[in-house]
Amino acid sequence: MLAGAGILLGVAAAPAQAAEVSYATECIPPAISGLPPVEGTSKVEVTAPAEAKVGDEVTITWKFVQGASKNPDILDLEKDTVKPTGTLKAAGAQTADIAMEGPRTNPPIPKNSDMKLSDMTGKLKLTTAGEVTLTPDTYNINVSKPLSTDTKCSPKETVKSAATIKVAAGGASSGGGTGGTPTVTPTVPTGSPSPTASASGSGGSDTGGSTGGGGQTDFTGKEVSVAYACKTPIGDKNATSPVQINAKKNGGSFDLTVQFKKSVMDSPADIPADSVKPSMEVALGGADKGTVHVEGPTNAKPIKSGDPIEIPDLTGTYKPGANGESTLAPGVLTVQALGTTTTCTPEKAEVSLTLDTAEQASGASGGGSSGGGTTTSGGTSSSGGLAETGAESHSALKALGLVAGTVVLLGGAIFTFLPHRRTR
């Protein structure tokens, strides 16, 4: 009886088959990463029933089996942040594009460690008797944090079928299969370019806008083009931006407003609210010395991909520490974004505003604190050795697409790699 049952079971259950195919693949990183297309080889294992009947809905799995995949030494990926999807081509007796999807389940993936991607599965309703071949096609890897980004991968050669289902005419019964995953196998360059300045401005002169005096209370600085050397989590970058410093007299002090005069760039990805905060140390010169801290609020609303990234006005209070003409120039700019910090230092002092100042108790003059701002020792001398970047008039501080620190890193982090493959 047991032997008979075994025979019956063997007839009723269509055996699953698992077949592997390899093919050249090109993967396009997120635009925000600045990375070029990456070429590598994908090895995919497809599992499906060897036999089934017309009317069956069979489950098919897709799994990449290429070994030695790594998360680059750039960014740790959190638990359950990586999700693969793809398309499997059915051809032969029946043609169809089969949507494949894996759950967003992965362990934490440290930098410079193997990528861990979930299995992808899909279903196909069989409609025609004959042989149906299954061939891997395009696939996508999505990383959800700190921002949602996609890497899109497609074959660069004709791909051989990975499995074949023999479909018999007859009644409907359910077919089965197992789950599978995709893994990308290209190599990515170790350095990820971040946004850079589109052009450089001409720079400012040694004298700025209105000079305070008499009964005047509002002072408008001139717009100066500031060349910055930026230290980002992914390396040193150059950027240039037009900046203007204005002041309003408040007793013996001045309320400062620092403005970036143009939208620095369009957002290359969705940016959550309260995730980007800029600040600056305005450099003092002339009669006075030191710096004045000014800062702006975080972005109150999410910024959608493609929308302009506006740098808010930076504000603070300048309490003079000396009598005479004191100059104000854009100084060190700091932007904190999604847990990263980018610091940009001017190549040289570009004076935007000159004020007649009267020394105040605990004023600047090289140290101390004043009102809402903080002063530190230092002058207005050149601080850097960085050439300007370009010559167009509409220059922009693209380093402030700052998500540079985090988002650009994602461009490399969502790949799996083959260690000795070269990029295109």
Short mmCIF file of C-alpha atoms in Angstrom, two decimals:
data_model
loop_
_atom_site.label_atom_id
_atom_site.label_comp_id
_atom_site.label_asym_id
_atom_site.label_seq_id
_atom_site.Cartn_x
_atom_site.Cartn_y
_atom_site.Cartn_z
CA MET A 1 0.00 0.00 0.00
CA LEU A 2 2.83 2.43 0.85
CA ALA A 3 4.49 1.64 -2.45
CA GLY A 4 1.24 2.30 -4.27
CA ALA A 5 0.77 5.60 -2.49
CA GLY A 6 4.26 6.57 -3.45
CA ILE A 7 3.53 5.89 -7.10
CA LEU A 8 0.34 7.93 -6.96
CA LEU A 9 2.13 10.81 -5.33
CA GLY A 10 4.83 10.68 -7.99
CA VAL A 11 2.22 11.00 -10.72
CA ALA A 12 0.22 13.76 -9.05
CA ALA A 13 3.08 16.11 -8.11
CA ALA A 14 4.90 17.81 -10.97
CA PRO A 15 8.61 17.96 -10.05
CA ALA A 16 10.16 21.40 -9.68
CA GLN A 17 13.21 22.26 -11.78
CA ALA A 18 15.91 24.80 -10.98
CA ALA A 19 18.08 26.05 -13.82
CA GLU A 20 20.82 28.68 -13.90
CA VAL A 21 21.77 31.18 -16.58
CA SER A 22 24.39 33.95 -16.68
CA TYR A 23 24.36 37.09 -18.81
CA ALA A 24 26.01 40.51 -19.18
CA THR A 25 24.11 43.20 -17.28
CA GLU A 26 24.14 47.00 -17.22
CA CYS A 27 22.90 48.75 -14.08
CA ILE A 28 21.95 52.44 -13.94
CA PRO A 29 22.51 53.98 -10.48
CA PRO A 30 20.16 56.67 -9.13
CA ALA A 31 20.71 60.02 -10.84
CA ILE A 32 21.57 61.60 -7.49
CA SER A 33 24.62 59.37 -7.13
CA GLY A 34 26.40 60.83 -10.14
CA LEU A 35 27.76 57.36 -10.88
CA PRO A 36 28.12 56.14 -14.48
CA PRO A 37 26.37 52.98 -15.73
CA VAL A 38 27.97 49.84 -14.34
CA GLU A 39 28.47 46.62 -16.28
CA GLY A 40 28.80 43.14 -14.80
CA THR A 41 27.54 39.57 -15.08
CA SER A 42 24.34 38.29 -13.50
CA LYS A 43 23.89 34.61 -12.62
CA VAL A 44 20.23 33.83 -12.16
CA GLU A 45 18.58 30.64 -10.98
CA VAL A 46 14.96 30.15 -12.01
CA THR A 47 12.82 27.51 -10.32
CA ALA A 48 9.52 26.36 -11.83
CA PRO A 49 7.45 23.15 -12.25
CA ALA A 50 8.81 20.91 -15.00
CA GLU A 51 5.29 19.91 -16.02
CA ALA A 52 1.84 21.41 -15.61
CA LYS A 53 -1.54 21.62 -17.31
CA VAL A 54 -3.50 24.30 -19.10
CA GLY A 55 -5.41 26.23 -16.43
CA ASP A 56 -2.73 25.82 -13.76
CA GLU A 57 -1.34 28.91 -12.05
CA VAL A 58 2.28 28.11 -11.34
CA THR A 59 4.66 29.83 -8.93
CA ILE A 60 8.08 30.72 -10.32
CA THR A 61 11.13 31.95 -8.45
CA TRP A 62 14.13 34.05 -9.46
CA LYS A 63 17.38 33.94 -7.54
CA PHE A 64 20.76 35.45 -8.27
CA VAL A 65 23.54 33.05 -7.35
CA GLN A 66 26.62 35.12 -8.21
CA GLY A 67 28.99 34.94 -5.27
CA ALA A 68 31.30 37.48 -3.58
CA SER A 69 28.81 40.33 -3.68
CA LYS A 70 29.64 43.27 -1.44
CA ASN A 71 28.06 46.38 -0.05
CA PRO A 72 30.71 49.05 -0.79
CA ASP A 73 32.72 50.60 1.99
CA ILE A 74 30.47 53.67 1.98
CA LEU A 75 27.20 53.24 3.84
CA ASP A 76 25.68 50.73 6.27
CA LEU A 77 22.24 49.57 5.08
CA GLU A 78 19.64 49.11 7.78
CA LYS A 79 17.55 46.01 8.39
CA ASP A 80 14.58 45.56 6.03
CA THR A 81 15.43 48.44 3.68
CA VAL A 82 16.24 46.58 0.43
CA LYS A 83 13.55 45.31 -1.97
CA PRO A 84 14.10 43.59 -5.35
CA THR A 85 11.61 43.50 -8.24
CA GLY A 86 11.98 42.29 -11.82
CA THR A 87 10.44 40.91 -15.01
CA LEU A 88 10.64 37.31 -16.23
CA LYS A 89 9.82 36.66 -19.91
CA ALA A 90 7.59 33.73 -20.84
CA ALA A 91 7.85 32.61 -24.49
CA GLY A 92 7.08 29.63 -26.71
CA ALA A 93 3.55 28.25 -26.49
CA GLN A 94 2.60 31.27 -24.41
CA THR A 95 4.10 34.76 -24.12
CA ALA A 96 3.89 36.97 -21.04
CA ASP A 97 5.83 39.39 -18.87
CA ILE A 98 5.82 37.91 -15.38
CA ALA A 99 6.16 40.42 -12.55
CA MET A 100 8.64 39.19 -9.93
CA GLU A 101 8.85 40.68 -6.46
CA GLY A 102 10.71 40.03 -3.23
CA PRO A 103 9.79 41.26 0.24
CA ARG A 104 11.70 44.09 1.90
CA THR A 105 13.40 41.76 4.32
CA ASN A 106 17.14 41.80 4.82
CA PRO A 107 19.48 41.75 7.81
CA PRO A 108 21.58 44.85 8.49
CA ILE A 109 24.21 45.06 5.74
CA PRO A 110 27.43 46.68 6.97
CA LYS A 111 29.79 48.49 4.67
CA ASN A 112 32.12 46.20 2.75
CA SER A 113 30.03 43.09 3.42
CA ASP A 114 27.97 40.70 1.30
CA MET A 115 24.63 42.02 0.06
CA LYS A 116 21.58 40.17 1.38
CA LEU A 117 18.52 40.31 -0.90
CA SER A 118 15.22 38.54 -0.43
CA ASP A 119 13.87 35.87 -2.81
CA MET A 120 11.65 37.05 -5.68
CA THR A 121 8.55 35.13 -6.77
CA GLY A 122 5.90 35.51 -9.45
CA LYS A 123 2.91 33.60 -10.84
CA LEU A 124 1.90 32.57 -14.36
CA LYS A 125 -1.53 31.31 -15.44
CA LEU A 126 -0.98 28.69 -18.15
CA THR A 127 -3.30 29.08 -21.14
CA THR A 128 -1.80 27.06 -24.00
CA ALA A 129 -0.47 23.52 -24.33
CA GLY A 130 3.17 23.16 -25.38
CA GLU A 131 6.54 24.27 -24.02
CA VAL A 132 6.82 27.60 -22.20
CA THR A 133 10.32 28.97 -21.68
CA LEU A 134 11.26 31.34 -18.85
CA THR A 135 13.99 33.96 -19.31
CA PRO A 136 15.25 36.62 -16.85
CA ASP A 137 14.91 40.21 -18.07
CA THR A 138 15.15 43.60 -16.30
CA TYR A 139 15.25 44.03 -12.55
CA ASN A 140 15.33 46.83 -10.00
CA ILE A 141 16.78 47.18 -6.50
CA ASN A 142 15.14 49.72 -4.21
CA VAL A 143 16.69 51.03 -0.98
CA SER A 144 14.14 52.79 1.22
CA LYS A 145 16.37 54.65 3.72
CA PRO A 146 17.49 57.28 4.32
CA LEU A 147 15.80 58.18 1.00
CA SER A 148 14.08 55.93 -1.52
CA THR A 149 16.39 55.24 -4.48
CA ASP A 150 16.34 52.73 -7.34
CA THR A 151 19.04 50.99 -9.33
CA LYS A 152 17.71 49.71 -12.67
CA CYS A 153 19.44 46.76 -14.33
CA SER A 154 18.92 45.28 -17.81
CA PRO A 155 20.52 42.57 -19.96
CA LYS A 156 23.22 43.67 -22.41
CA GLU A 157 23.06 40.48 -24.49
CA THR A 158 20.50 37.92 -25.59
CA VAL A 159 19.69 35.87 -22.50
CA LYS A 160 19.20 32.11 -22.72
CA SER A 161 16.06 30.65 -21.20
CA ALA A 162 16.58 29.45 -17.64
CA ALA A 163 13.71 26.98 -17.39
CA THR A 164 11.03 25.29 -19.49
CA ILE A 165 7.55 24.17 -18.44
CA LYS A 166 5.89 21.40 -20.44
CA VAL A 167 2.22 22.30 -20.49
CA ALA A 168 -0.30 19.56 -21.20
CA ALA A 169 -3.90 20.09 -22.29
CA GLY A 170 -6.46 19.24 -19.65
CA GLY A 171 -8.15 20.34 -16.43
CA ALA A 172 -6.85 22.86 -14.04
CA SER A 173 -4.70 22.03 -11.05
CA SER A 174 -2.36 24.18 -9.08
CA GLY A 175 1.33 24.21 -9.73
CA GLY A 176 4.04 25.20 -7.31
CA GLY A 177 7.51 26.48 -6.92
CA THR A 178 9.93 28.05 -4.53
CA GLY A 179 11.16 31.55 -3.90
CA GLY A 180 14.22 33.24 -5.33
CA THR A 181 16.21 36.55 -5.26
CA PRO A 182 18.05 38.87 -7.60
CA THR A 183 21.53 40.09 -6.96
CA VAL A 184 23.43 42.53 -9.13
CA THR A 185 26.99 41.59 -9.92
CA PRO A 186 28.72 44.68 -11.34
CA THR A 187 31.65 46.58 -9.94
CA VAL A 188 31.25 50.19 -8.90
CA PRO A 189 34.03 52.78 -8.58
CA THR A 190 35.19 53.37 -5.05
CA GLY A 191 34.50 57.10 -5.19
CA SER A 192 31.02 58.44 -5.84
CA PRO A 193 30.85 61.86 -7.42
CA SER A 194 28.60 64.24 -5.59
CA PRO A 195 26.87 67.27 -7.08
CA THR A 196 29.36 69.99 -8.01
CA ALA A 197 29.00 73.59 -8.97
CA SER A 198 27.49 74.16 -12.39
CA ALA A 199 29.68 77.24 -12.83
CA SER A 200 31.74 79.70 -10.93
CA GLY A 201 31.05 83.36 -10.31
CA SER A 202 33.42 86.24 -10.61
CA GLY A 203 34.01 86.84 -6.91
CA GLY A 204 33.51 89.95 -4.83
CA SER A 205 35.53 93.06 -4.24
CA ASP A 206 37.16 94.15 -1.01
CA THR A 207 34.30 96.48 -0.13
CA GLY A 208 30.70 95.58 0.37
CA GLY A 209 27.32 97.26 0.40
CA SER A 210 25.97 100.11 2.52
CA THR A 211 28.06 101.49 5.32
CA GLY A 212 26.20 102.09 8.58
CA GLY A 213 26.03 105.62 9.85
CA GLY A 214 23.75 108.46 10.90
CA GLY A 215 20.12 107.46 11.36
CA GLN A 216 20.19 104.61 8.88
CA THR A 217 18.88 101.31 10.26
CA ASP A 218 18.70 98.97 7.25
CA PHE A 219 21.85 98.03 5.36
CA THR A 220 21.84 96.03 2.13
CA GLY A 221 24.97 94.11 1.22
CA LYS A 222 26.05 93.36 -2.30
CA GLU A 223 25.76 89.95 -3.91
CA VAL A 224 29.14 88.20 -4.03
CA SER A 225 30.09 84.96 -5.74
CA VAL A 226 31.81 82.69 -3.24
CA ALA A 227 34.03 79.78 -4.29
CA TYR A 228 33.79 77.01 -1.70
CA ALA A 229 35.97 74.01 -0.92
CA CYS A 230 33.60 71.44 0.55
CA LYS A 231 34.42 68.48 2.76
CA THR A 232 31.71 65.85 2.29
CA PRO A 233 31.38 62.31 3.63
CA ILE A 234 32.43 61.07 0.20
CA GLY A 235 35.37 63.36 -0.44
CA ASP A 236 36.39 66.91 -1.33
CA LYS A 237 34.19 68.88 -3.75
CA ASN A 238 34.28 72.37 -5.28
CA ALA A 239 31.25 74.65 -5.50
CA THR A 240 30.41 78.32 -6.10
CA SER A 241 27.32 80.24 -4.99
CA PRO A 242 26.03 83.84 -4.98
CA VAL A 243 25.53 85.10 -1.41
CA GLN A 244 24.35 88.40 0.07
CA ILE A 245 24.56 89.67 3.67
CA ASN A 246 22.06 92.26 4.91
CA ALA A 247 21.87 93.91 8.33
CA LYS A 248 19.32 95.80 10.45
CA LYS A 249 20.50 97.96 13.32
CA ASN A 250 19.20 96.81 16.70
CA GLY A 251 20.50 99.11 19.41
CA GLY A 252 24.28 98.81 19.27
CA SER A 253 24.07 95.43 17.51
CA PHE A 254 22.96 94.30 14.06
CA ASP A 255 20.49 91.58 13.10
CA LEU A 256 22.08 89.76 10.16
CA THR A 257 20.38 87.94 7.30
CA VAL A 258 22.46 85.86 4.90
CA GLN A 259 20.73 85.00 1.63
CA PHE A 260 21.58 82.50 -1.10
CA LYS A 261 20.31 84.36 -4.13
CA LYS A 262 19.40 81.44 -6.39
CA SER A 263 17.85 78.04 -5.93
CA VAL A 264 20.93 75.87 -5.66
CA MET A 265 19.58 72.86 -7.55
CA ASP A 266 16.59 70.69 -8.22
CA SER A 267 16.17 67.86 -5.76
CA PRO A 268 17.40 64.59 -7.26
CA ALA A 269 15.26 62.54 -4.85
CA ASP A 270 12.43 62.87 -2.34
CA ILE A 271 13.76 64.60 0.80
CA PRO A 272 11.83 64.22 4.08
CA ALA A 273 10.81 67.23 6.15
CA ASP A 274 13.19 68.42 8.91
CA SER A 275 16.19 66.68 7.36
CA VAL A 276 18.40 69.52 6.04
CA LYS A 277 19.74 72.34 8.27
CA PRO A 278 22.28 74.98 7.11
CA SER A 279 24.42 77.35 9.20
CA MET A 280 27.33 79.72 8.56
CA GLU A 281 30.10 81.56 10.39
CA VAL A 282 30.10 85.08 8.90
CA ALA A 283 33.69 86.34 8.77
CA LEU A 284 34.45 89.77 10.24
CA GLY A 285 37.22 92.06 9.01
CA GLY A 286 38.33 95.67 8.93
CA ALA A 287 38.12 97.15 12.42
CA ASP A 288 36.53 94.03 13.91
CA LYS A 289 37.66 90.43 14.04
CA GLY A 290 36.07 87.04 14.59
CA THR A 291 32.97 85.35 13.22
CA VAL A 292 29.23 85.58 13.78
CA HIS A 293 27.11 82.43 13.78
CA VAL A 294 23.98 82.49 11.64
CA GLU A 295 21.68 79.58 10.90
CA GLY A 296 18.50 78.67 9.07
CA PRO A 297 15.58 76.40 9.91
CA THR A 298 15.29 72.83 8.68
CA ASN A 299 13.05 72.25 5.67
CA ALA A 300 9.49 72.44 7.00
CA LYS A 301 7.99 70.33 4.22
CA PRO A 302 9.21 67.33 2.23
CA ILE A 303 10.95 68.23 -1.04
CA LYS A 304 9.79 66.18 -3.99
CA SER A 305 12.19 64.87 -6.58
CA GLY A 306 12.59 67.48 -9.33
CA ASP A 307 11.49 70.42 -7.16
CA PRO A 308 13.97 73.26 -6.42
CA ILE A 309 16.00 72.99 -3.24
CA GLU A 310 15.74 76.42 -1.63
CA ILE A 311 18.31 77.43 0.98
CA PRO A 312 16.46 79.43 3.66
CA ASP A 313 17.70 82.76 4.99
CA LEU A 314 20.35 82.34 7.69
CA THR A 315 19.96 84.73 10.63
CA GLY A 316 21.91 85.77 13.70
CA THR A 317 23.01 88.80 15.72
CA TYR A 318 26.30 90.69 15.33
CA LYS A 319 27.51 92.59 18.38
CA PRO A 320 30.50 94.71 17.31
CA GLY A 321 33.73 94.45 19.26
CA ALA A 322 35.50 97.45 17.74
CA ASN A 323 35.03 101.06 16.63
CA GLY A 324 35.37 101.87 12.94
CA GLU A 325 34.49 100.27 9.61
CA SER A 326 33.92 96.53 9.93
CA THR A 327 33.42 94.20 6.98
CA LEU A 328 31.25 91.08 6.75
CA ALA A 329 31.94 88.23 4.33
CA PRO A 330 30.34 84.80 3.86
CA GLY A 331 32.37 82.33 5.91
CA VAL A 332 32.39 78.61 6.62
CA LEU A 333 29.10 77.01 5.63
CA THR A 334 27.90 73.82 7.36
CA VAL A 335 24.96 71.72 6.27
CA GLN A 336 23.67 68.82 8.31
CA ALA A 337 21.53 66.42 6.31
CA LEU A 338 20.13 63.05 7.31
CA GLY A 339 22.84 62.34 9.84
CA THR A 340 25.74 63.60 7.71
CA THR A 341 27.71 66.85 7.78
CA THR A 342 29.12 68.77 4.82
CA THR A 343 31.47 71.71 5.58
CA CYS A 344 32.31 74.29 2.89
CA THR A 345 35.16 76.79 3.39
CA PRO A 346 35.49 79.91 1.16
CA GLU A 347 38.60 80.12 -1.01
CA LYS A 348 38.94 83.74 0.10
CA ALA A 349 36.93 86.41 1.89
CA GLU A 350 34.42 88.09 -0.43
CA VAL A 351 33.12 91.15 1.43
CA SER A 352 29.38 91.64 1.02
CA LEU A 353 28.70 94.38 3.60
CA THR A 354 30.63 97.17 5.38
CA LEU A 355 29.25 98.74 8.57
CA ASP A 356 30.26 101.65 10.81
CA THR A 357 30.48 99.94 14.20
CA ALA A 358 30.79 101.03 17.80
CA GLU A 359 32.35 98.67 20.31
CA GLN A 360 29.86 96.87 22.55
CA ALA A 361 30.51 95.08 25.82
CA SER A 362 31.28 91.41 25.14
CA GLY A 363 31.31 92.20 21.42
CA ALA A 364 33.17 90.31 18.73
CA SER A 365 36.75 91.62 18.32
CA GLY A 366 38.16 88.12 18.05
CA GLY A 367 36.10 86.24 20.65
CA GLY A 368 33.10 86.00 23.00
CA SER A 369 29.41 85.76 22.14
CA SER A 370 26.83 88.20 20.91
CA GLY A 371 23.06 88.03 21.00
CA GLY A 372 21.71 85.12 18.98
CA GLY A 373 25.07 84.52 17.34
CA THR A 374 28.43 83.19 18.51
CA THR A 375 31.77 84.76 17.67
CA THR A 376 35.08 82.97 17.56
CA SER A 377 38.62 84.12 16.99
CA GLY A 378 39.74 84.55 13.44
CA GLY A 379 39.94 87.11 10.65
CA THR A 380 38.93 87.55 7.07
CA SER A 381 42.05 86.22 5.44
CA SER A 382 41.85 83.73 2.64
CA SER A 383 41.23 80.21 3.92
CA GLY A 384 41.79 77.69 1.23
CA GLY A 385 43.62 76.95 -1.96
CA LEU A 386 40.82 75.96 -4.29
CA ALA A 387 40.36 77.22 -7.83
CA GLU A 388 36.97 78.41 -8.99
CA THR A 389 34.92 75.90 -10.94
CA GLY A 390 33.78 77.25 -14.27
CA ALA A 391 32.78 80.61 -15.69
CA GLU A 392 29.03 80.82 -16.21
CA SER A 393 27.05 83.55 -14.51
CA HIS A 394 24.36 81.26 -13.11
CA SER A 395 26.64 79.39 -10.75
CA ALA A 396 25.08 77.38 -7.95
CA LEU A 397 26.26 75.68 -4.81
CA LYS A 398 25.33 72.19 -5.89
CA ALA A 399 27.23 70.80 -2.96
CA LEU A 400 24.10 71.86 -1.11
CA GLY A 401 22.17 69.18 -2.85
CA LEU A 402 23.60 67.96 0.30
CA VAL A 403 21.82 65.03 0.61
CA ALA A 404 25.23 64.54 -1.06
CA GLY A 405 26.44 63.21 2.22
CA THR A 406 23.82 60.51 2.40
CA VAL A 407 21.88 60.15 -0.78
CA VAL A 408 24.87 60.08 -3.08
CA LEU A 409 26.25 57.28 -0.99
CA LEU A 410 23.18 55.25 -1.75
CA GLY A 411 24.18 55.23 -5.38
CA GLY A 412 27.00 52.88 -4.54
CA ALA A 413 25.36 51.10 -1.65
CA ILE A 414 22.56 49.47 -3.57
CA PHE A 415 24.81 47.43 -5.80
CA THR A 416 26.28 44.01 -5.26
CA PHE A 417 29.72 43.69 -6.73
CA LEU A 418 32.22 41.44 -8.41
CA PRO A 419 35.60 42.42 -7.01
CA HIS A 420 37.71 42.33 -10.18
CA ARG A 421 35.33 43.69 -12.81
CA ARG A 422 36.05 47.04 -14.38
CA THR A 423 33.49 49.73 -14.88
CA ARG A 424 32.63 50.86 -18.38
#
